[in-house]
PDB file of C-alpha atoms in Angstrom:
ATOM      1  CA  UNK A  14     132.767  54.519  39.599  1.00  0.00           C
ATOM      2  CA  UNK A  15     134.887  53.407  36.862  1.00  0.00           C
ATOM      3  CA  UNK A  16     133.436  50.567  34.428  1.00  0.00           C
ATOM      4  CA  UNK A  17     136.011  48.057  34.984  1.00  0.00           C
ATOM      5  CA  UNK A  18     135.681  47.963  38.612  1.00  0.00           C
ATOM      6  CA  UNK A  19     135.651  44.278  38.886  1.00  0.00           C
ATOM      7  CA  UNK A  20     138.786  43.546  36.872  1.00  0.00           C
ATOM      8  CA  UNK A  21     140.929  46.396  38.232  1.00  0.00           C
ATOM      9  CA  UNK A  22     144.166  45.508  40.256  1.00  0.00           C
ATOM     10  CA  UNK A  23     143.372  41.718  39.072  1.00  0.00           C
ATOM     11  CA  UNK A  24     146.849  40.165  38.385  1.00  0.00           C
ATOM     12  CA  UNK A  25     145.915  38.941  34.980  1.00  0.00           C
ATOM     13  CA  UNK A  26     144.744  42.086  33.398  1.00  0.00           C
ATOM     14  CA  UNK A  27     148.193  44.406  34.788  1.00  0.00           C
ATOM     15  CA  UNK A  28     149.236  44.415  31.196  1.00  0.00           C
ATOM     16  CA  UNK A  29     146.121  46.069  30.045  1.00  0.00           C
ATOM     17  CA  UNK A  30     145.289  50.024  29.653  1.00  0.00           C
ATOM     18  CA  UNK A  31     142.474  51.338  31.529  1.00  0.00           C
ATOM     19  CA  UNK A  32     140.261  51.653  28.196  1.00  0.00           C
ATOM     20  CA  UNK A  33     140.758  47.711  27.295  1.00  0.00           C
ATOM     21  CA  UNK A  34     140.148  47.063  31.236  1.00  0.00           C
ATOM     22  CA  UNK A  35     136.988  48.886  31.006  1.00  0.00           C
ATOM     23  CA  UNK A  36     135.820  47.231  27.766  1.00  0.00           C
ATOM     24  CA  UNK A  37     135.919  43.870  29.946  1.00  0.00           C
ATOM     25  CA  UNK A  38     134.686  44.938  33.337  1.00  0.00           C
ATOM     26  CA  UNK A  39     131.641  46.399  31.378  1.00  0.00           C
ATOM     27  CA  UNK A  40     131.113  42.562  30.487  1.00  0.00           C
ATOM     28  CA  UNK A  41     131.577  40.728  33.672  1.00  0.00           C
ATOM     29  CA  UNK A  42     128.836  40.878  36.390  1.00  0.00           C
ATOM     30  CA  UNK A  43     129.568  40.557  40.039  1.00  0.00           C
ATOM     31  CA  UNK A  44     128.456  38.365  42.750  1.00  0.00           C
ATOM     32  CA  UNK A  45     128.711  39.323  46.333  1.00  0.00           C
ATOM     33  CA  UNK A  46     128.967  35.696  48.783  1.00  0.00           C
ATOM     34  CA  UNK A  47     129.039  35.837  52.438  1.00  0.00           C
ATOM     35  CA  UNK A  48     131.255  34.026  54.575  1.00  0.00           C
ATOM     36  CA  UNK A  49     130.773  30.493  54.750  1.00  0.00           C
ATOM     37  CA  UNK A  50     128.765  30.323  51.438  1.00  0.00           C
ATOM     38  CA  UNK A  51     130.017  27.787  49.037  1.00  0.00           C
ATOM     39  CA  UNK A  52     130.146  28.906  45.737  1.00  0.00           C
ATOM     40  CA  UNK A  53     131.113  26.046  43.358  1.00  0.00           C
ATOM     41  CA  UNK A  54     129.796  22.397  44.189  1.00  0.00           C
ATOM     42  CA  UNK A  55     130.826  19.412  42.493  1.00  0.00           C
ATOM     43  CA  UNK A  56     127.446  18.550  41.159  1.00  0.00           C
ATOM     44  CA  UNK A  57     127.588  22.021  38.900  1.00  0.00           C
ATOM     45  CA  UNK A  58     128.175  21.537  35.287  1.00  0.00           C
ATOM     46  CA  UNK A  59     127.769  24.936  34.275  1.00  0.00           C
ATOM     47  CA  UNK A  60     130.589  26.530  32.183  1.00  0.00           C
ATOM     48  CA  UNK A  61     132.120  29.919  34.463  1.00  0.00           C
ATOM     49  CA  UNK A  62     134.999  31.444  35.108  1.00  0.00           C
ATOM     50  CA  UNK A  63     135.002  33.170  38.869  1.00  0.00           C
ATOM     51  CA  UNK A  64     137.636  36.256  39.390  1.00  0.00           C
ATOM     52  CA  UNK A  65     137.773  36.541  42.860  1.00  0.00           C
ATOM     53  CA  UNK A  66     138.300  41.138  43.173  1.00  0.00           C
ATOM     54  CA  UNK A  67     138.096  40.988  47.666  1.00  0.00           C
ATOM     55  CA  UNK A  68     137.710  38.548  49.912  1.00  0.00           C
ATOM     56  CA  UNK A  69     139.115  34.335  50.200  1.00  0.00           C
ATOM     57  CA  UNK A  70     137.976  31.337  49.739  1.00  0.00           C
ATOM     58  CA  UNK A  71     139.296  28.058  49.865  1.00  0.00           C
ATOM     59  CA  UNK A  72     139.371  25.117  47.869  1.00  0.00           C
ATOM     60  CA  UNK A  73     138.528  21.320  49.364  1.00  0.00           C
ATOM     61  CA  UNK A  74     137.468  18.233  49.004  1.00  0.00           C
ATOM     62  CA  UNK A  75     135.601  16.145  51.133  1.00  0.00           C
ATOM     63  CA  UNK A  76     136.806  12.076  52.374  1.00  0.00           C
ATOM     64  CA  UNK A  77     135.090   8.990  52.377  1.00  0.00           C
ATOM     65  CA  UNK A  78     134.368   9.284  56.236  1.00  0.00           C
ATOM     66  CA  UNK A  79     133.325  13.030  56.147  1.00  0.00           C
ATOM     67  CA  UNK A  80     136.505  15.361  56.479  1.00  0.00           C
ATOM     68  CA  UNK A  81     137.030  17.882  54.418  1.00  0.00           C
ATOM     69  CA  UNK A  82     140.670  18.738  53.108  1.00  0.00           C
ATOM     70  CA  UNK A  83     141.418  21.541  51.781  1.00  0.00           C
ATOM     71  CA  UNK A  84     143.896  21.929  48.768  1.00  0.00           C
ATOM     72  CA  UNK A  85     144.125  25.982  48.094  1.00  0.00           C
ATOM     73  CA  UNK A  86     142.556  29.281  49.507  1.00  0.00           C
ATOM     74  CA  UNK A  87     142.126  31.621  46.818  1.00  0.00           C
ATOM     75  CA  UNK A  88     142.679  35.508  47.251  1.00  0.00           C
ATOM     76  CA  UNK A  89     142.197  38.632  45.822  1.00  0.00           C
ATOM     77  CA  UNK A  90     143.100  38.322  41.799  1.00  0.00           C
ATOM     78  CA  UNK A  91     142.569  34.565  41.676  1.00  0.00           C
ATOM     79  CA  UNK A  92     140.584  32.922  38.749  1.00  0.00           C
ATOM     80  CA  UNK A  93     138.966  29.393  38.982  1.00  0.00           C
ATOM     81  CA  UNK A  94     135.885  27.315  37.669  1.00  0.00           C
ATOM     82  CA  UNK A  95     135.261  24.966  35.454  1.00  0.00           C
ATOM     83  CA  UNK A  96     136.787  26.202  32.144  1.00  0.00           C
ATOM     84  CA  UNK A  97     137.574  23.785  29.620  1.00  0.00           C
ATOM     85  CA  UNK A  98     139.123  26.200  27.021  1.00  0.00           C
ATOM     86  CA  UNK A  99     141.577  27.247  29.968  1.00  0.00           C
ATOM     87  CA  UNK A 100     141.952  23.803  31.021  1.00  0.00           C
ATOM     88  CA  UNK A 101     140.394  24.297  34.527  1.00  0.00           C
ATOM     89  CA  UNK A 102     138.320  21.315  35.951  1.00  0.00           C
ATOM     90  CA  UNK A 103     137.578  21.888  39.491  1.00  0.00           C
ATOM     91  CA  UNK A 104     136.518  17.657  39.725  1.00  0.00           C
ATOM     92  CA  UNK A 105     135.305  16.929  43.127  1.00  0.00           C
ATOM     93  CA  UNK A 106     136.533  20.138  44.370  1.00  0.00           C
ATOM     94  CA  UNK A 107     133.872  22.683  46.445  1.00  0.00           C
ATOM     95  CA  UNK A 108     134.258  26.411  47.119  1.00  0.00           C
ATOM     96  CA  UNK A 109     133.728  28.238  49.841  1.00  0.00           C
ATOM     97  CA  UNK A 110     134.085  31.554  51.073  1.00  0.00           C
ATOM     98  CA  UNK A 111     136.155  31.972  54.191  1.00  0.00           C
ATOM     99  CA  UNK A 112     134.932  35.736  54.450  1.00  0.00           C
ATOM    100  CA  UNK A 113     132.395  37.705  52.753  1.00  0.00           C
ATOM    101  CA  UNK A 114     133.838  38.083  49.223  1.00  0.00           C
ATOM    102  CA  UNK A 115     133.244  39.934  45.568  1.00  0.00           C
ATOM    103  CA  UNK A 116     133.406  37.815  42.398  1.00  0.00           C
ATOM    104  CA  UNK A 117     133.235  38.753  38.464  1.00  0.00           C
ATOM    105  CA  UNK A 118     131.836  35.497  36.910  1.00  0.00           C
ATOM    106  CA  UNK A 119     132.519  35.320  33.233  1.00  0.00           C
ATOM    107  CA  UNK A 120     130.651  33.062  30.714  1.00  0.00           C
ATOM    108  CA  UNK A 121     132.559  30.280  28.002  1.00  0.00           C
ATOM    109  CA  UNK A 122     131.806  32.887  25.579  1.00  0.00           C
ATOM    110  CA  UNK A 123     133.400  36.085  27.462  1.00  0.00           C
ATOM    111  CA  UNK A 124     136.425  33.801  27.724  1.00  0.00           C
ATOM    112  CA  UNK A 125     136.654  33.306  24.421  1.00  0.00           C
ATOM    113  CA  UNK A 126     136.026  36.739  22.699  1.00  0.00           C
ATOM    114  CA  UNK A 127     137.698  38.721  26.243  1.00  0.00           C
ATOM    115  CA  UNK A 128     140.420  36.875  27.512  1.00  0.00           C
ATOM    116  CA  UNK A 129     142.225  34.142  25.050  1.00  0.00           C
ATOM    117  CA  UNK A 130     141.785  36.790  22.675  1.00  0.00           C
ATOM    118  CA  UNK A 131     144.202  38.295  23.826  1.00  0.00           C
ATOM    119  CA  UNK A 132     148.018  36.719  24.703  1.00  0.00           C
ATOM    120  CA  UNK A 133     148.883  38.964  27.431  1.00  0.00           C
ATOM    121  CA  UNK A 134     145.833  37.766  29.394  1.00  0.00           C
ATOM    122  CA  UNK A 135     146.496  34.164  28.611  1.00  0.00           C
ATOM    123  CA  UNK A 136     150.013  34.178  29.557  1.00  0.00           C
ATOM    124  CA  UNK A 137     149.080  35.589  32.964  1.00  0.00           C
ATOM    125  CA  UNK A 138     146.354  32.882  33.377  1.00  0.00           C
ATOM    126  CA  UNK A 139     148.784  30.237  32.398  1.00  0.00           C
ATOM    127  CA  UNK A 140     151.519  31.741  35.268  1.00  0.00           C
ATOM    128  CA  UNK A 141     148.880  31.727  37.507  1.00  0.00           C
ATOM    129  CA  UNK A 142     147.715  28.403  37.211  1.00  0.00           C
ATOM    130  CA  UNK A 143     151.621  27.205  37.314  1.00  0.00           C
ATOM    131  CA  UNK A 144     151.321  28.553  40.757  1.00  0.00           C
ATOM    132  CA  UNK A 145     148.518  26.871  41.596  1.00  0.00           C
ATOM    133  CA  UNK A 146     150.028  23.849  40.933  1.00  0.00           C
ATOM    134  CA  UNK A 147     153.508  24.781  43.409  1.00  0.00           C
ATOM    135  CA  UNK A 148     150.692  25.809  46.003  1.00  0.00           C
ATOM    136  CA  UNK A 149     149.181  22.418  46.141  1.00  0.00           C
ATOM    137  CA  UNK A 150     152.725  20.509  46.152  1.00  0.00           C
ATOM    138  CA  UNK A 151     153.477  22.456  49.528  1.00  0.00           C
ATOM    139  CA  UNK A 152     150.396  21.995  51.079  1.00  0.00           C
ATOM    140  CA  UNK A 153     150.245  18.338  50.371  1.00  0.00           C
ATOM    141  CA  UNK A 154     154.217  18.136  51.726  1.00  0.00           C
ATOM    142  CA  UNK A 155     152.629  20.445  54.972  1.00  0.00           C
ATOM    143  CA  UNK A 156     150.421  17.660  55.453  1.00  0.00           C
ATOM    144  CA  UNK A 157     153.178  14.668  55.550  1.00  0.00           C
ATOM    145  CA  UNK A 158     156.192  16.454  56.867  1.00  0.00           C
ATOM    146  CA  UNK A 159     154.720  19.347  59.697  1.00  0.00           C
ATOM    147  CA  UNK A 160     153.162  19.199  62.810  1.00  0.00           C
ATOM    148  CA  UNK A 161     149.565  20.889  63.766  1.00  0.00           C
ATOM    149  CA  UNK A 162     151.058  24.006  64.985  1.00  0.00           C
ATOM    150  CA  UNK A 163     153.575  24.434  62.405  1.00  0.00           C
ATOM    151  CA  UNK A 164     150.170  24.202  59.815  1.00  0.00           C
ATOM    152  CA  UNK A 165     148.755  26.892  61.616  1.00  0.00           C
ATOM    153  CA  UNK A 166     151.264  28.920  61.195  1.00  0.00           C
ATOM    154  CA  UNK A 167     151.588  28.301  57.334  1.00  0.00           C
ATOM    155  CA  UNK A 168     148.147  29.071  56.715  1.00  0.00           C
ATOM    156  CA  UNK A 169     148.145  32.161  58.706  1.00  0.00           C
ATOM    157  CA  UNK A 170     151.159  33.349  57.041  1.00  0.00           C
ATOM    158  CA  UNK A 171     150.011  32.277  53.816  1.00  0.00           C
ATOM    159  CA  UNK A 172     146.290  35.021  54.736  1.00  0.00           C
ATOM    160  CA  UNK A 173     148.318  37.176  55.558  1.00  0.00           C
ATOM    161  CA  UNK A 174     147.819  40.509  54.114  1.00  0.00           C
ATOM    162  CA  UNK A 175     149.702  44.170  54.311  1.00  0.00           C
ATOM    163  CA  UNK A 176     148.317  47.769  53.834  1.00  0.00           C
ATOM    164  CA  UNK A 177     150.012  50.419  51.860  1.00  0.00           C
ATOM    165  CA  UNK A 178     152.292  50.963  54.891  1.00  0.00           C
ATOM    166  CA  UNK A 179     153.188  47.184  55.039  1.00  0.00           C
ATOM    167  CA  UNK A 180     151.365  47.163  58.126  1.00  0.00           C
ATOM    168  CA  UNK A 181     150.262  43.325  58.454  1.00  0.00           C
ATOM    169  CA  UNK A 182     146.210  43.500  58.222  1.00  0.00           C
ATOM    170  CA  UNK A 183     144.052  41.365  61.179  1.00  0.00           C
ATOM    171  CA  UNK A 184     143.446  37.967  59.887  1.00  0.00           C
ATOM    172  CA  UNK A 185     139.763  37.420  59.889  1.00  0.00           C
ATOM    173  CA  UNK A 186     139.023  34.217  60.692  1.00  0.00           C
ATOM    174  CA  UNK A 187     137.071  31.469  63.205  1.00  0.00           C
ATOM    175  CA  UNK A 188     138.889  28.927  64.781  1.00  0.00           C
ATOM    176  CA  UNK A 189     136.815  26.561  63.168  1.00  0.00           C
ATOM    177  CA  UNK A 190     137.227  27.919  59.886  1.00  0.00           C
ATOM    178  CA  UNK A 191     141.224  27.937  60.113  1.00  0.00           C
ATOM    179  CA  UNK A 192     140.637  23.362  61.612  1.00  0.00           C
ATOM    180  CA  UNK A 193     139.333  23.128  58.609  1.00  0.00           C
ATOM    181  CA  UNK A 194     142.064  24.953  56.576  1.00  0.00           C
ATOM    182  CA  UNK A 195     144.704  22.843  58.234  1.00  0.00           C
ATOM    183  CA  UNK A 196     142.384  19.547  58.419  1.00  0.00           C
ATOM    184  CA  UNK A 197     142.303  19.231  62.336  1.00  0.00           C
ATOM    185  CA  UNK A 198     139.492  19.613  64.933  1.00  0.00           C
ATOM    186  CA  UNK A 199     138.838  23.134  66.334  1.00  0.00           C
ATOM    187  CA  UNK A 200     139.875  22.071  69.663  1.00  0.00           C
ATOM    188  CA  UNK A 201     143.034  21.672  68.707  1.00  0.00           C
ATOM    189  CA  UNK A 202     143.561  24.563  65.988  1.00  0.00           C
ATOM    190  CA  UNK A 203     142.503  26.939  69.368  1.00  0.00           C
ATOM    191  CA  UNK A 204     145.003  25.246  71.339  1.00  0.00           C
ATOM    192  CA  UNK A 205     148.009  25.546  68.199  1.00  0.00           C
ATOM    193  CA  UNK A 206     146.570  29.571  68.286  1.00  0.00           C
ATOM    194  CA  UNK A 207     146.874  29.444  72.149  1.00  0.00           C
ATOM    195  CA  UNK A 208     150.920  28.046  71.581  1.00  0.00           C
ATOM    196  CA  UNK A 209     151.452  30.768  69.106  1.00  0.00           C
ATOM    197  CA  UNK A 210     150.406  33.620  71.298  1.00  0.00           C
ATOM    198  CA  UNK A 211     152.563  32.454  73.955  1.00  0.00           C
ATOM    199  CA  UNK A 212     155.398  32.598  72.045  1.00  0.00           C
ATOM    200  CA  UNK A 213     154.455  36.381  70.845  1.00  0.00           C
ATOM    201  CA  UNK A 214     153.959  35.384  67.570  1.00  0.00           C
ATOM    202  CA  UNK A 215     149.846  35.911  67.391  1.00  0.00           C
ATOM    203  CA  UNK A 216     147.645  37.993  69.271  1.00  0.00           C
ATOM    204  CA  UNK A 217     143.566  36.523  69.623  1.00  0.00           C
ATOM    205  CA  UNK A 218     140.940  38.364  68.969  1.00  0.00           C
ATOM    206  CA  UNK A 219     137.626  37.720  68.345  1.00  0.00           C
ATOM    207  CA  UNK A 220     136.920  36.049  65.407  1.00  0.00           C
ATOM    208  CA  UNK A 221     140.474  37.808  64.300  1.00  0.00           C
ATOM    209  CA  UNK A 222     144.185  36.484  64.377  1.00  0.00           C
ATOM    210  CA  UNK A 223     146.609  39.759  64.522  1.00  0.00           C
ATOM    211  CA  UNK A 224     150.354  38.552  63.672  1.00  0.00           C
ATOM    212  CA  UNK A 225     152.765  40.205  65.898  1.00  0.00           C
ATOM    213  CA  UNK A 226     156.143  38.876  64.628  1.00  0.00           C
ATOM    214  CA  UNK A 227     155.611  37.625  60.600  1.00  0.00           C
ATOM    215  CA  UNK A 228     159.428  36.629  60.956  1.00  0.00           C
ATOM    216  CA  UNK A 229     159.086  34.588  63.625  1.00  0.00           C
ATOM    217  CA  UNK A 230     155.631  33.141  62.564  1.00  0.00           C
ATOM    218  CA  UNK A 231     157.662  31.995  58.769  1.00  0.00           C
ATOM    219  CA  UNK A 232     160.280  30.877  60.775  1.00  0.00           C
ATOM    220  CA  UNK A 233     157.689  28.482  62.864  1.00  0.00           C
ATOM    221  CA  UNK A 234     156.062  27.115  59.989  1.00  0.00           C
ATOM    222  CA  UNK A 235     159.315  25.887  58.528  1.00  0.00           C
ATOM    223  CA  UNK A 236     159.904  24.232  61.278  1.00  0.00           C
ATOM    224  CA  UNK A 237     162.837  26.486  63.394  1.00  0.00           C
ATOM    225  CA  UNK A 238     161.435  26.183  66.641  1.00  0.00           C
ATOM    226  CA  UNK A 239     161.017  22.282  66.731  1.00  0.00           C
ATOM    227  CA  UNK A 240     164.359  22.204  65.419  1.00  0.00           C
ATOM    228  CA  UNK A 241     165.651  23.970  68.530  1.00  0.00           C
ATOM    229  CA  UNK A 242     163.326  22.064  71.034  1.00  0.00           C
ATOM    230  CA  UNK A 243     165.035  18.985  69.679  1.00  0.00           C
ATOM    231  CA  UNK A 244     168.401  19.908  70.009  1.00  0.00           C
ATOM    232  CA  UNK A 245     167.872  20.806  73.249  1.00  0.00           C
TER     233      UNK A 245
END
């Protein structure tokens, strides 16, 4: 197994050889979290940098009268934490794992000496969290400007992920777990799922969501099909 295990195929090392990638994966331990695990609370004060190699997890905060909201979901290559040299504060932001996942965690000192170190690192981190920011815009304007079903089908495009064929992979995840991704109830996520199947977008399966038409599905979240409806 090679030595930089955790870091390789991690957007913000591409630039590197696989010498100076194995240098810092030889430095960054792993953490293994199981689905539904949260992995950063807001009470933490700890100084670490999480680099998120398989798996999701999504980012939310939680209202005055309970609900949680959630403001990203953070895949494969994603870095976050509470990081004040990179200007990260995760604030009243938790966590959580929305499938079992693999994480390098790297210390205030490792992101020192490893990472700002070295400017091709740094300006990947800083595109990345430009991203972040866009990411956050949208989902906030998702929340004000599109229906239930049309969240759905944002999110689910938004997991979706594609073998080395382009083949789109089964989208593992609850009903509850995708309520709480859109902020509704899980009554009415399964019936927006239910909708989306009918129209041949979506096929259920257990504990999985299988996308049968990713065209179709974009085209739903942006709103195309209530569009028509109301122009009929």
């Amino acid at each position: 197994m090679r030595e930089h295990w955790c870091i390789s195929e991690v957007e913000i090392f591409r630039d590197l050889t696989d010498k100076e990638m194995a240098t810092i994966g030889s430095q960054a331990p792993a953490r293994t979290v199981a689905a539904g695990q949260v992995v950063h609370a807001p009470t933490g004060t700890a100084q670490v940098l999480y680099i998120v190699k398989t798996g999701r997890l999504r980012f939310y905060r939680v209202t005055t009268d309970g609900r949680t909201v959630t403001t990203g979901v953070a895949g494969p290559g994603t870095v976050f934490g509470e990081m004040d040299l990179l200007g990260l504060r995760m604030g009243g932001t938790w966590a959580e794992a929305i499938e079992a996942s693999l994480l390098c965690l790297m210390s205030r000192n490792d992101v020192r000496r490893l990472l700002l170190s070295d400017h091709r690192i740094a300006t990947r981190i800083t595109e990345q969290l430009g991203a972040r920011v866009a990411d956050l815009e949208e989902r906030l304007t998702d929340v004000v400007s599109k229906n239930v079903n049309e969240r759905v089908a944002s999110s689910l495009r938004s997991l979706l992920a594609t073998d080395q064929d382009r083949k789109p992979q089964p989208i593992k995840l609850t009903h509850e777990q995708l309520a709480q991704l859109v902020g509704t109830t899980r009554e009415r996520a399964t019936k927006a799922l239910g909708e989306l199947a009918e129209l041949n977008l979506v096929r259920l399966r257990r504990g999985k969501v299988v996308v049968q038409d990713e065209r179709g599905l974009a085209a739903y979240a942006d709103g195309a099909y209530r569009a028509s409806a109301e122009a009929r």
